[in-house]
């Protein structure tokens, strides 16, 4: 029976040991479904070296028992994995600005390490957003504002049914967007100046509507903010593969828990290696 020697990050020097400042892999939990302790433990035991963070998506933890959430965060911390609250802060802020302080205290008691602020859904004035970032940081937690790029309808590819050979009047294409990219980057830069630890970018929005990934927008964001301070959320494996091939293993990504191992293999392959980046250069026969 063969037993594989799992890689040590010191073997190849491709990424440092945890906690990492770049090449971060944040794992998403399921939306509004119980992420059983057994499943989480299996994932962390087998792939804990490759997982830097755990994100509870869409406020799913708000419908779970608090003692269960505490057990999840404790288990993650045992494997040196930070826990993010996802975008559940959006739901709390609709109750009023004062509710954010209560929410921060509750997150600290439950063992969360970072709080996300979905800038698009909140629609906050810039100064209010910066005040929230400072409030989160002053409490000892990490602040992670999330930005999205929205396209005009004229930029959405035609997807309707039409008869074969029928002529379709092309929709006017425009470079204007509902949210200007330069404005997005400037607001993100101000968030970093206010103390934000990471800027989250929803990569799905960059290709879901326009049909193709807008590499020009990604390049502008990375060029201004830097890889170390930018994290892209990619629910599609092809998107995460594109990011690793374009920007190398040091890019920060949020992926589903089922994609963690594939992503790690991609990071190693980008260095001119194959799956030995994960399994090591040799294995031993017992």
Tab-separated table of C-alpha atoms in Angstrom:
chain	number	residue	atom	x	y	z
A	1	UNK	CA	0.000	0.000	0.000
A	2	UNK	CA	1.380	3.384	-0.997
A	3	UNK	CA	1.282	6.381	1.315
A	4	UNK	CA	1.826	9.768	-0.247
A	5	UNK	CA	4.052	12.340	1.427
A	6	UNK	CA	2.113	15.595	1.550
A	7	UNK	CA	4.118	18.625	0.515
A	8	UNK	CA	5.784	20.981	2.901
A	9	UNK	CA	5.501	24.597	1.842
A	10	UNK	CA	9.228	24.972	2.488
A	11	UNK	CA	10.021	22.389	-0.194
A	12	UNK	CA	9.289	24.606	-3.167
A	13	UNK	CA	8.995	28.060	-1.659
A	14	UNK	CA	5.904	28.754	-3.765
A	15	UNK	CA	3.859	30.130	-0.883
A	16	UNK	CA	4.753	30.817	2.746
A	17	UNK	CA	3.278	28.997	5.698
A	18	UNK	CA	0.089	30.297	7.315
A	19	UNK	CA	-0.816	32.964	8.144
A	20	UNK	CA	-0.232	34.122	4.579
A	21	UNK	CA	-0.399	37.668	3.255
A	22	UNK	CA	-0.766	36.530	-0.373
A	23	UNK	CA	-1.817	33.350	-2.140
A	24	UNK	CA	-4.730	33.199	0.306
A	25	UNK	CA	-7.480	30.624	-0.241
A	26	UNK	CA	-10.744	31.417	1.503
A	27	UNK	CA	-13.274	28.594	1.526
A	28	UNK	CA	-16.988	29.286	1.221
A	29	UNK	CA	-19.488	27.385	3.299
A	30	UNK	CA	-22.882	26.385	1.861
A	31	UNK	CA	-25.685	28.944	1.726
A	32	UNK	CA	-28.398	28.458	4.329
A	33	UNK	CA	-27.648	24.796	4.911
A	34	UNK	CA	-25.923	23.113	7.785
A	35	UNK	CA	-22.208	22.679	7.246
A	36	UNK	CA	-21.913	19.605	9.446
A	37	UNK	CA	-19.075	19.463	11.917
A	38	UNK	CA	-18.022	16.120	10.460
A	39	UNK	CA	-17.730	17.528	6.933
A	40	UNK	CA	-15.876	20.620	8.108
A	41	UNK	CA	-13.511	18.522	10.205
A	42	UNK	CA	-12.806	16.210	7.261
A	43	UNK	CA	-12.073	19.165	4.972
A	44	UNK	CA	-9.766	20.849	7.475
A	45	UNK	CA	-8.002	17.628	8.449
A	46	UNK	CA	-7.270	16.721	4.824
A	47	UNK	CA	-6.774	20.177	3.277
A	48	UNK	CA	-6.193	22.474	6.243
A	49	UNK	CA	-2.700	23.395	5.014
A	50	UNK	CA	-4.264	24.921	1.898
A	51	UNK	CA	-7.186	26.746	3.553
A	52	UNK	CA	-6.559	30.171	5.048
A	53	UNK	CA	-10.110	31.294	5.779
A	54	UNK	CA	-13.700	30.105	6.100
A	55	UNK	CA	-16.550	32.292	4.884
A	56	UNK	CA	-20.118	31.698	6.056
A	57	UNK	CA	-22.004	32.978	3.023
A	58	UNK	CA	-25.084	35.189	2.797
A	59	UNK	CA	-25.593	35.439	6.534
A	60	UNK	CA	-26.216	31.702	6.847
A	61	UNK	CA	-24.898	31.734	10.424
A	62	UNK	CA	-27.723	34.073	11.493
A	63	UNK	CA	-30.183	31.156	11.255
A	64	UNK	CA	-27.934	28.676	13.061
A	65	UNK	CA	-27.685	28.113	16.837
A	66	UNK	CA	-24.984	30.226	18.446
A	67	UNK	CA	-23.384	27.275	20.203
A	68	UNK	CA	-23.050	25.519	16.835
A	69	UNK	CA	-21.399	28.587	15.280
A	70	UNK	CA	-18.956	28.768	18.213
A	71	UNK	CA	-17.995	25.129	17.676
A	72	UNK	CA	-17.389	25.843	13.971
A	73	UNK	CA	-15.179	28.868	14.657
A	74	UNK	CA	-13.235	26.986	17.348
A	75	UNK	CA	-12.628	24.105	14.954
A	76	UNK	CA	-11.409	26.504	12.255
A	77	UNK	CA	-9.055	28.264	14.667
A	78	UNK	CA	-7.642	24.898	15.663
A	79	UNK	CA	-6.406	24.563	12.088
A	80	UNK	CA	-5.171	28.163	11.921
A	81	UNK	CA	-8.101	29.181	9.700
A	82	UNK	CA	-9.763	32.561	10.189
A	83	UNK	CA	-13.550	32.871	9.974
A	84	UNK	CA	-15.418	35.587	8.077
A	85	UNK	CA	-19.017	36.578	8.756
A	86	UNK	CA	-19.806	36.903	5.068
A	87	UNK	CA	-22.132	39.735	4.105
A	88	UNK	CA	-24.587	39.302	6.974
A	89	UNK	CA	-23.657	42.772	8.240
A	90	UNK	CA	-25.873	44.141	5.475
A	91	UNK	CA	-28.944	42.692	7.170
A	92	UNK	CA	-27.958	44.169	10.522
A	93	UNK	CA	-27.342	47.664	9.157
A	94	UNK	CA	-30.866	47.909	7.790
A	95	UNK	CA	-32.011	48.057	11.421
A	96	UNK	CA	-29.991	51.223	11.952
A	97	UNK	CA	-26.346	52.349	12.373
A	98	UNK	CA	-26.368	51.595	16.115
A	99	UNK	CA	-27.013	47.921	15.422
A	100	UNK	CA	-23.541	47.563	13.894
A	101	UNK	CA	-21.864	47.860	17.296
A	102	UNK	CA	-24.101	45.123	18.675
A	103	UNK	CA	-23.356	42.988	15.633
A	104	UNK	CA	-19.591	43.449	16.053
A	105	UNK	CA	-19.756	42.407	19.700
A	106	UNK	CA	-21.798	39.338	18.805
A	107	UNK	CA	-19.282	38.385	16.090
A	108	UNK	CA	-16.437	38.654	18.605
A	109	UNK	CA	-18.273	36.433	21.092
A	110	UNK	CA	-18.954	33.817	18.402
A	111	UNK	CA	-15.298	33.746	17.370
A	112	UNK	CA	-15.403	35.535	14.011
A	113	UNK	CA	-12.181	37.181	12.865
A	114	UNK	CA	-13.395	39.430	10.036
A	115	UNK	CA	-16.536	41.251	8.927
A	116	UNK	CA	-17.476	41.929	5.314
A	117	UNK	CA	-19.288	45.036	4.124
A	118	UNK	CA	-21.067	44.649	0.780
A	119	UNK	CA	-20.708	48.167	-0.601
A	120	UNK	CA	-23.097	47.610	-3.520
A	121	UNK	CA	-26.049	46.317	-1.494
A	122	UNK	CA	-25.583	48.802	1.353
A	123	UNK	CA	-25.413	51.878	-0.848
A	124	UNK	CA	-23.618	53.825	1.864
A	125	UNK	CA	-22.090	57.275	1.428
A	126	UNK	CA	-18.319	57.072	1.262
A	127	UNK	CA	-17.709	58.729	4.627
A	128	UNK	CA	-20.200	56.390	6.318
A	129	UNK	CA	-18.450	53.386	4.792
A	130	UNK	CA	-15.089	54.609	6.060
A	131	UNK	CA	-16.554	55.171	9.533
A	132	UNK	CA	-17.830	51.588	9.597
A	133	UNK	CA	-14.393	50.299	8.532
A	134	UNK	CA	-12.735	52.209	11.387
A	135	UNK	CA	-15.364	50.954	13.840
A	136	UNK	CA	-14.706	47.329	12.889
A	137	UNK	CA	-10.938	47.812	13.125
A	138	UNK	CA	-11.159	49.536	16.508
A	139	UNK	CA	-12.978	46.476	17.842
A	140	UNK	CA	-10.025	44.245	16.955
A	141	UNK	CA	-11.605	42.515	13.936
A	142	UNK	CA	-10.600	42.608	10.279
A	143	UNK	CA	-12.606	44.781	7.897
A	144	UNK	CA	-13.188	43.511	4.351
A	145	UNK	CA	-15.277	45.786	2.084
A	146	UNK	CA	-16.676	44.011	-0.974
A	147	UNK	CA	-17.113	45.815	-4.293
A	148	UNK	CA	-18.932	44.784	-7.467
A	149	UNK	CA	-18.789	46.149	-11.000
A	150	UNK	CA	-22.196	46.630	-12.615
A	151	UNK	CA	-22.643	46.868	-16.381
A	152	UNK	CA	-25.195	48.725	-18.463
A	153	UNK	CA	-27.854	46.612	-20.147
A	154	UNK	CA	-26.377	47.483	-23.530
A	155	UNK	CA	-23.224	45.606	-22.523
A	156	UNK	CA	-25.102	42.353	-21.856
A	157	UNK	CA	-24.759	39.846	-24.664
A	158	UNK	CA	-27.942	38.927	-26.576
A	159	UNK	CA	-29.202	35.572	-25.294
A	160	UNK	CA	-32.737	35.308	-26.716
A	161	UNK	CA	-33.961	32.698	-29.179
A	162	UNK	CA	-34.174	33.680	-32.820
A	163	UNK	CA	-34.884	31.956	-36.095
A	164	UNK	CA	-31.927	30.551	-37.989
A	165	UNK	CA	-30.448	33.182	-40.288
A	166	UNK	CA	-32.617	35.961	-38.910
A	167	UNK	CA	-30.951	39.357	-38.765
A	168	UNK	CA	-30.676	40.861	-35.322
A	169	UNK	CA	-29.969	44.557	-34.933
A	170	UNK	CA	-26.816	44.759	-32.813
A	171	UNK	CA	-27.264	46.427	-29.449
A	172	UNK	CA	-25.237	49.612	-29.034
A	173	UNK	CA	-22.098	48.906	-27.084
A	174	UNK	CA	-20.816	51.451	-24.610
A	175	UNK	CA	-17.817	51.671	-22.362
A	176	UNK	CA	-19.822	53.421	-19.644
A	177	UNK	CA	-20.804	51.453	-16.567
A	178	UNK	CA	-23.297	52.063	-13.825
A	179	UNK	CA	-20.420	52.166	-11.384
A	180	UNK	CA	-17.240	53.680	-12.813
A	181	UNK	CA	-14.178	51.494	-12.237
A	182	UNK	CA	-11.968	54.454	-11.364
A	183	UNK	CA	-14.498	55.509	-8.730
A	184	UNK	CA	-14.602	51.952	-7.367
A	185	UNK	CA	-10.811	51.846	-7.103
A	186	UNK	CA	-10.651	55.238	-5.426
A	187	UNK	CA	-13.204	54.193	-2.811
A	188	UNK	CA	-11.296	50.956	-2.260
A	189	UNK	CA	-8.060	52.904	-1.785
A	190	UNK	CA	-9.726	55.102	0.815
A	191	UNK	CA	-10.978	51.997	2.628
A	192	UNK	CA	-7.405	50.673	2.765
A	193	UNK	CA	-6.229	54.022	4.109
A	194	UNK	CA	-8.939	53.789	6.787
A	195	UNK	CA	-7.539	50.423	7.884
A	196	UNK	CA	-9.330	47.800	5.768
A	197	UNK	CA	-7.352	44.567	5.632
A	198	UNK	CA	-8.525	43.317	2.251
A	199	UNK	CA	-10.665	44.524	-0.665
A	200	UNK	CA	-13.086	41.908	-1.915
A	201	UNK	CA	-14.073	41.902	-5.600
A	202	UNK	CA	-16.937	39.771	-6.906
A	203	UNK	CA	-15.322	38.242	-9.984
A	204	UNK	CA	-18.575	36.558	-11.004
A	205	UNK	CA	-20.086	39.953	-11.814
A	206	UNK	CA	-17.220	40.612	-14.230
A	207	UNK	CA	-18.282	37.803	-16.556
A	208	UNK	CA	-21.817	36.692	-15.687
A	209	UNK	CA	-23.552	39.489	-17.578
A	210	UNK	CA	-21.010	40.658	-20.117
A	211	UNK	CA	-20.350	37.109	-21.272
A	212	UNK	CA	-16.551	37.320	-21.073
A	213	UNK	CA	-14.253	38.110	-18.201
A	214	UNK	CA	-13.266	41.769	-18.379
A	215	UNK	CA	-9.530	41.362	-18.054
A	216	UNK	CA	-9.014	45.100	-18.566
A	217	UNK	CA	-11.047	45.882	-15.441
A	218	UNK	CA	-9.226	43.223	-13.408
A	219	UNK	CA	-5.867	44.599	-14.560
A	220	UNK	CA	-6.819	48.119	-13.496
A	221	UNK	CA	-7.967	46.947	-10.053
A	222	UNK	CA	-4.862	44.836	-9.455
A	223	UNK	CA	-2.564	47.537	-10.798
A	224	UNK	CA	-3.954	50.148	-8.409
A	225	UNK	CA	-4.603	48.059	-5.301
A	226	UNK	CA	-2.011	45.301	-5.651
A	227	UNK	CA	-2.430	41.522	-5.411
A	228	UNK	CA	-1.731	41.426	-1.687
A	229	UNK	CA	-4.673	43.680	-0.799
A	230	UNK	CA	-7.177	42.289	-3.312
A	231	UNK	CA	-9.234	39.106	-3.091
A	232	UNK	CA	-11.484	37.839	-5.887
A	233	UNK	CA	-14.565	35.719	-5.232
A	234	UNK	CA	-14.869	33.071	-7.951
A	235	UNK	CA	-17.649	30.499	-7.715
A	236	UNK	CA	-16.797	29.074	-11.147
A	237	UNK	CA	-13.663	26.876	-11.321
A	238	UNK	CA	-12.844	28.285	-14.766
A	239	UNK	CA	-12.682	31.799	-13.327
A	240	UNK	CA	-10.290	30.796	-10.545
A	241	UNK	CA	-8.164	28.949	-13.110
A	242	UNK	CA	-8.027	32.109	-15.239
A	243	UNK	CA	-6.827	34.172	-12.265
A	244	UNK	CA	-4.053	31.724	-11.363
A	245	UNK	CA	-2.856	31.485	-14.956
A	246	UNK	CA	-2.915	35.255	-15.387
A	247	UNK	CA	-1.577	36.430	-12.011
A	248	UNK	CA	0.213	33.385	-10.635
A	249	UNK	CA	-0.120	31.451	-7.356
A	250	UNK	CA	0.040	34.605	-5.225
A	251	UNK	CA	-3.474	35.751	-6.178
A	252	UNK	CA	-6.041	35.691	-3.343
A	253	UNK	CA	-9.229	33.770	-4.137
A	254	UNK	CA	-12.510	32.733	-2.516
A	255	UNK	CA	-13.750	29.362	-3.773
A	256	UNK	CA	-16.220	26.676	-2.818
A	257	UNK	CA	-14.979	24.021	-0.394
A	258	UNK	CA	-15.174	21.436	-3.197
A	259	UNK	CA	-12.638	23.413	-5.272
A	260	UNK	CA	-9.884	23.826	-2.672
A	261	UNK	CA	-7.742	20.910	-3.835
A	262	UNK	CA	-8.124	21.775	-7.525
A	263	UNK	CA	-7.091	25.352	-6.788
A	264	UNK	CA	-3.999	24.196	-4.906
A	265	UNK	CA	-3.006	21.985	-7.822
A	266	UNK	CA	-3.457	24.956	-10.152
A	267	UNK	CA	-1.208	27.098	-7.980
A	268	UNK	CA	1.524	24.458	-8.179
A	269	UNK	CA	1.081	23.842	-11.899
A	270	UNK	CA	1.486	27.547	-12.540
A	271	UNK	CA	5.065	27.215	-11.336
A	272	UNK	CA	5.840	24.728	-14.084
A	273	UNK	CA	5.020	21.772	-11.853
A	274	UNK	CA	2.214	19.254	-11.791
A	275	UNK	CA	0.207	17.803	-8.924
A	276	UNK	CA	3.468	17.097	-7.102
A	277	UNK	CA	3.096	20.655	-5.786
A	278	UNK	CA	0.465	19.173	-3.496
A	279	UNK	CA	1.641	15.603	-3.043
A	280	UNK	CA	5.355	16.333	-2.864
A	281	UNK	CA	8.070	15.266	-5.238
A	282	UNK	CA	8.095	11.652	-4.092
A	283	UNK	CA	6.062	9.057	-2.298
A	284	UNK	CA	7.068	6.203	-0.070
A	285	UNK	CA	5.991	2.570	-0.322
A	286	UNK	CA	5.108	0.986	3.007
